[in-house]
mmCIF file of N, CA and C in Angstrom:
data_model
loop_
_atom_site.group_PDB
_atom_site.id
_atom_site.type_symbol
_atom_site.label_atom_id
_atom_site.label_comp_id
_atom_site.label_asym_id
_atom_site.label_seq_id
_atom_site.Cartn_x
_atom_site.Cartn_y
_atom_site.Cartn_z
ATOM 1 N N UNK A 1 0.843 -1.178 0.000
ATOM 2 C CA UNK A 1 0.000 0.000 0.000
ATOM 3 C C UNK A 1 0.885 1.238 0.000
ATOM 4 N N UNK A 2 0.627 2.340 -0.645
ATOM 5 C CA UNK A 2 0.964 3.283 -0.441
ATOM 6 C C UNK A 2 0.478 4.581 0.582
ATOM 7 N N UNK A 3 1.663 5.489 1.142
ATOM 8 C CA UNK A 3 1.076 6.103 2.369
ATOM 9 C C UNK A 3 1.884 7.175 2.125
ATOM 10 N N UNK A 4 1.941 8.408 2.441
ATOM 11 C CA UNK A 4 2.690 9.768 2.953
ATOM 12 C C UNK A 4 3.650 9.790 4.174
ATOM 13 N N UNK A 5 4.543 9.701 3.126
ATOM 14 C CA UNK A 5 5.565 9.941 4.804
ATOM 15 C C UNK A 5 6.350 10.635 4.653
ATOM 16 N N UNK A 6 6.399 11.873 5.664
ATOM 17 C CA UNK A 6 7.294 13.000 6.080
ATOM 18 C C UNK A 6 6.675 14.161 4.340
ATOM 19 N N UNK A 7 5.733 13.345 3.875
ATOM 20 C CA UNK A 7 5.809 14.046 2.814
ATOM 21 C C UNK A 7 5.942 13.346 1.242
ATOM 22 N N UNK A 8 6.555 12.738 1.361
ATOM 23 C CA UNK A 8 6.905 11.337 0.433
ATOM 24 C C UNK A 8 6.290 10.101 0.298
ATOM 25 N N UNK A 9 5.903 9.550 -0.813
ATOM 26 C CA UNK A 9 5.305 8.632 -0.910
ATOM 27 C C UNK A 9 6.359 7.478 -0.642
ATOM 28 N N UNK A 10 5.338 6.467 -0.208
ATOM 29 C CA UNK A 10 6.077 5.435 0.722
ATOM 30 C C UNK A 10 5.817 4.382 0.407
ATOM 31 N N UNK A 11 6.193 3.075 0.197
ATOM 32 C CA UNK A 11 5.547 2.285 -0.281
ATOM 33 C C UNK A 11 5.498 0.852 0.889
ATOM 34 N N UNK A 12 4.205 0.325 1.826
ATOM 35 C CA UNK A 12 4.196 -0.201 2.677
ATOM 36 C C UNK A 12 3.697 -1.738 2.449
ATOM 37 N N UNK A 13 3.956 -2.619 3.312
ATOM 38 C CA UNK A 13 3.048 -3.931 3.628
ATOM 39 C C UNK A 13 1.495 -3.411 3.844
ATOM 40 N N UNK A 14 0.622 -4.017 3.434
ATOM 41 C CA UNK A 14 -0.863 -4.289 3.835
ATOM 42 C C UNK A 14 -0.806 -4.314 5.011
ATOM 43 N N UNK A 15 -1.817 -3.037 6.063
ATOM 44 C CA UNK A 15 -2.144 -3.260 7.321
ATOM 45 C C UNK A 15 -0.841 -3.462 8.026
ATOM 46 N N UNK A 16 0.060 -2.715 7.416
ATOM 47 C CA UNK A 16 1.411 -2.288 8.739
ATOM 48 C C UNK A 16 0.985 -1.465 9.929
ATOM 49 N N UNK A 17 1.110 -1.830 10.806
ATOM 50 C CA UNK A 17 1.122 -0.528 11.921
ATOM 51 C C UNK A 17 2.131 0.276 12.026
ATOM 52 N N UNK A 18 2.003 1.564 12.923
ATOM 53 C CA UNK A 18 3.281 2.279 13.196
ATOM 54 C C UNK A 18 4.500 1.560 13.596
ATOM 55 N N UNK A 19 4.347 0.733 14.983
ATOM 56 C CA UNK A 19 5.220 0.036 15.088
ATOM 57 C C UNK A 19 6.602 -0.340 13.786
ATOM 58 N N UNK A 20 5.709 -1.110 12.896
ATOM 59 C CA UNK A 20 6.300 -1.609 12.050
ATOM 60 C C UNK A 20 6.642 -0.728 10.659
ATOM 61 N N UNK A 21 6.641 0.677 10.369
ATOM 62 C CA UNK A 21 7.009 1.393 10.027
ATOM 63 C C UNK A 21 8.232 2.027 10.391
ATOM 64 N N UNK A 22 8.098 2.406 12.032
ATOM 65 C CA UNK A 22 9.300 2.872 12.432
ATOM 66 C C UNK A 22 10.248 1.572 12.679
ATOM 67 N N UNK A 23 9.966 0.614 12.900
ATOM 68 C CA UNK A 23 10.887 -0.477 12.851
ATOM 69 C C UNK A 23 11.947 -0.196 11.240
ATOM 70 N N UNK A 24 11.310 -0.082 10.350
ATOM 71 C CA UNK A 24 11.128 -0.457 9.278
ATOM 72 C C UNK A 24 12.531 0.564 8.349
ATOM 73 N N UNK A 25 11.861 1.887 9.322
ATOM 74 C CA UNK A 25 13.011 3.523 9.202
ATOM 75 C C UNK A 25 13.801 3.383 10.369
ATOM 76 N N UNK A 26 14.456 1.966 10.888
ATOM 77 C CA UNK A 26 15.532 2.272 12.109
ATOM 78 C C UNK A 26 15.575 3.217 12.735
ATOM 79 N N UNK A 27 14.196 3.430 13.539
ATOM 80 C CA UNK A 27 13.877 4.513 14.225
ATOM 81 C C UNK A 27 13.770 3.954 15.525
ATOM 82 N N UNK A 28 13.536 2.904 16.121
ATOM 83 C CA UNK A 28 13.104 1.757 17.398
ATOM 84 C C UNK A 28 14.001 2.500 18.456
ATOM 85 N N UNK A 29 15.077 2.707 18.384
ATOM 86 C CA UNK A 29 15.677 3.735 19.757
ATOM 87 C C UNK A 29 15.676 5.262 20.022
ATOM 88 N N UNK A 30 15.070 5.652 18.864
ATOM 89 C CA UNK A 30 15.131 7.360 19.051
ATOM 90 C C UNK A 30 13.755 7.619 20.196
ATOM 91 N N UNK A 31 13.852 9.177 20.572
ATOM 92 C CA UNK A 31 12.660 9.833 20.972
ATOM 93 C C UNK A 31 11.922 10.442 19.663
ATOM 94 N N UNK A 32 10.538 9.629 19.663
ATOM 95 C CA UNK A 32 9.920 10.578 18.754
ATOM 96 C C UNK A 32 8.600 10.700 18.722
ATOM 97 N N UNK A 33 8.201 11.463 17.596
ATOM 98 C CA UNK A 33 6.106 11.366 17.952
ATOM 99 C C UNK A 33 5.736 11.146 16.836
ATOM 100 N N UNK A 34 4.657 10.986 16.449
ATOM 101 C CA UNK A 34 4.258 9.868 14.965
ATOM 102 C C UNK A 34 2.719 10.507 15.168
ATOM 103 N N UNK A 35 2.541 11.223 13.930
ATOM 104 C CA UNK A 35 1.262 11.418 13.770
ATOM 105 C C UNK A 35 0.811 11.001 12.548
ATOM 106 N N UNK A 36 -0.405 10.407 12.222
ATOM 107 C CA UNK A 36 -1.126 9.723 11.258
ATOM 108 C C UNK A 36 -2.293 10.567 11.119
ATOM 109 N N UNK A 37 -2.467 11.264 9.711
ATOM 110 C CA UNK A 37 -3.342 12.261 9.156
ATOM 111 C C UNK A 37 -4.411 13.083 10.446
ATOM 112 N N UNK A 38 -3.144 13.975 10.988
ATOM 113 C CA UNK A 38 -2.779 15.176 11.908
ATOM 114 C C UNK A 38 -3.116 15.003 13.127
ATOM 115 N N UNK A 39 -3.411 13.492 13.419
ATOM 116 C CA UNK A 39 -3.783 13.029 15.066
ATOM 117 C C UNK A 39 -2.164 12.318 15.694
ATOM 118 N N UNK A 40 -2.024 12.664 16.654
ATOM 119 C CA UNK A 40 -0.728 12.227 17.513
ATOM 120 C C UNK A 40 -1.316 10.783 17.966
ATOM 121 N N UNK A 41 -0.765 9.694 17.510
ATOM 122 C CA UNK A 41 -0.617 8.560 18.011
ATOM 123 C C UNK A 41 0.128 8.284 19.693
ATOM 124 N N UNK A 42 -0.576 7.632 20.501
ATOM 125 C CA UNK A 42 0.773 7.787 21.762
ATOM 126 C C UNK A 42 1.413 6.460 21.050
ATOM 127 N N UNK A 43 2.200 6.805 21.967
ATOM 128 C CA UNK A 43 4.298 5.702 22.282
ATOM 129 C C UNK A 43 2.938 4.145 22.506
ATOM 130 N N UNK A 44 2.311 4.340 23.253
ATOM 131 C CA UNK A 44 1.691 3.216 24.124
ATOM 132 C C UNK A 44 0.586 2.501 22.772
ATOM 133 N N UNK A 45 0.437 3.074 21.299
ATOM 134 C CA UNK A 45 -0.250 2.627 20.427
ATOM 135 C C UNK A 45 0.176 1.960 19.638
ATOM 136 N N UNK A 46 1.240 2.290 18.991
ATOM 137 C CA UNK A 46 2.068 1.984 17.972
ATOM 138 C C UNK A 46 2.055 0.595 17.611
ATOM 139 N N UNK A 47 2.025 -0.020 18.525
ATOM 140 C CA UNK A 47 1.606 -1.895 17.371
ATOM 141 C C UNK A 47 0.907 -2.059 17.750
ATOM 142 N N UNK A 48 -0.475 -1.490 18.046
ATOM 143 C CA UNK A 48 -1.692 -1.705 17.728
ATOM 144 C C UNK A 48 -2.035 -0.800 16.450
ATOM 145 N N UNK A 49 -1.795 0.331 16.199
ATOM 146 C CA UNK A 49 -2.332 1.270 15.319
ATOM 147 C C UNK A 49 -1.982 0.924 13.779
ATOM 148 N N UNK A 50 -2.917 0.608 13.234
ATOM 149 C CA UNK A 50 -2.621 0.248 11.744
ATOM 150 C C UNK A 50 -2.845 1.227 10.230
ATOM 151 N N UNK A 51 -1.729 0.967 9.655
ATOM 152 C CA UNK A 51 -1.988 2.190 8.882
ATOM 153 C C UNK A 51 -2.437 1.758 7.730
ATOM 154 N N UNK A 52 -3.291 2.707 6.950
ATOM 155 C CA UNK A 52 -4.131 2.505 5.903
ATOM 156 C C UNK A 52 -4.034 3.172 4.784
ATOM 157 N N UNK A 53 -4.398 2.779 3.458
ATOM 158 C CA UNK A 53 -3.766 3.060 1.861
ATOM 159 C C UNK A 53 -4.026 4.576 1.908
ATOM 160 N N UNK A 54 -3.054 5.024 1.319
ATOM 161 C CA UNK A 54 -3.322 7.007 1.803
ATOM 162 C C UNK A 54 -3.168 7.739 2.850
ATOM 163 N N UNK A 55 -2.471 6.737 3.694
ATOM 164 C CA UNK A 55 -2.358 7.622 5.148
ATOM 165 C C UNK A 55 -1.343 8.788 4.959
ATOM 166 N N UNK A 56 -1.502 9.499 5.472
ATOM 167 C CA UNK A 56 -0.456 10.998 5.654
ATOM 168 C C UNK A 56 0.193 10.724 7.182
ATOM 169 N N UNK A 57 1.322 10.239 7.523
ATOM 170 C CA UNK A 57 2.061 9.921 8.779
ATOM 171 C C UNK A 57 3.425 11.023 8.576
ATOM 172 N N UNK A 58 3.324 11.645 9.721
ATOM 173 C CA UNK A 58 4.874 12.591 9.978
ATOM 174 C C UNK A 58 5.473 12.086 11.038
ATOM 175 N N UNK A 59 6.553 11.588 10.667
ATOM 176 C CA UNK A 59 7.486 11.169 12.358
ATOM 177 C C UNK A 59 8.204 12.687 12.435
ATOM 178 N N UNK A 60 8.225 12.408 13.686
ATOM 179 C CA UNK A 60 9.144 14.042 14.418
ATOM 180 C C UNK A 60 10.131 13.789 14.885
ATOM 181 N N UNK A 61 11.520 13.611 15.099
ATOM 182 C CA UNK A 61 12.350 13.406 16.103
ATOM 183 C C UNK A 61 12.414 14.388 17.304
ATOM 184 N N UNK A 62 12.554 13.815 18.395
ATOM 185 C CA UNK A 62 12.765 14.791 19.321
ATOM 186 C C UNK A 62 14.775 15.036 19.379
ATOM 187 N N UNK A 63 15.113 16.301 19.476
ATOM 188 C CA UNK A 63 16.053 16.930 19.335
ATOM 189 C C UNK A 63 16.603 16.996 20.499
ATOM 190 N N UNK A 64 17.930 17.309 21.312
ATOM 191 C CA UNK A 64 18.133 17.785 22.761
ATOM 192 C C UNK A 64 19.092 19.175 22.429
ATOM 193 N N UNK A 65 19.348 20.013 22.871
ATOM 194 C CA UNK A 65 19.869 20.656 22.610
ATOM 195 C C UNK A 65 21.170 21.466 23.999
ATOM 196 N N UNK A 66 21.651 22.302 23.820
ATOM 197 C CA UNK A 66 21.913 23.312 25.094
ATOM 198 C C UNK A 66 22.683 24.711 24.523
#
């Protein structure tokens, strides 16, 4: 299936969840937030939440700075 990501078309498994997206972008140790067509998913959803043909998903990294 195809989906939006960061902006870019993406090309996914059938009924991937987030989980398995960010698995997918070696993302599994960062801090980050994942929203799926402009709703914030929590940390606590992500392999339950399944994404669907056309989804618009933005991952965010969280940054640290000083």
């Amino acid at each position: 299936m195809q989906i939006l990501l960061n902006g870019a078309s993406h090309e996914l498994k059938q009924s991937a969840t987030v989980q398995a997206l960010i698995e997918q972008q070696q993302l599994t140790d960062r801090r980050l937030a994942v929203e799926v067509n402009q709703t914030l998913v929590p940390r606590s959803q992500f392999a339950e939440h399944r994404l669907a043909e056309g989804d618009s998903v933005e991952i965010i990294h969280a940054v640290g700075g000083g």
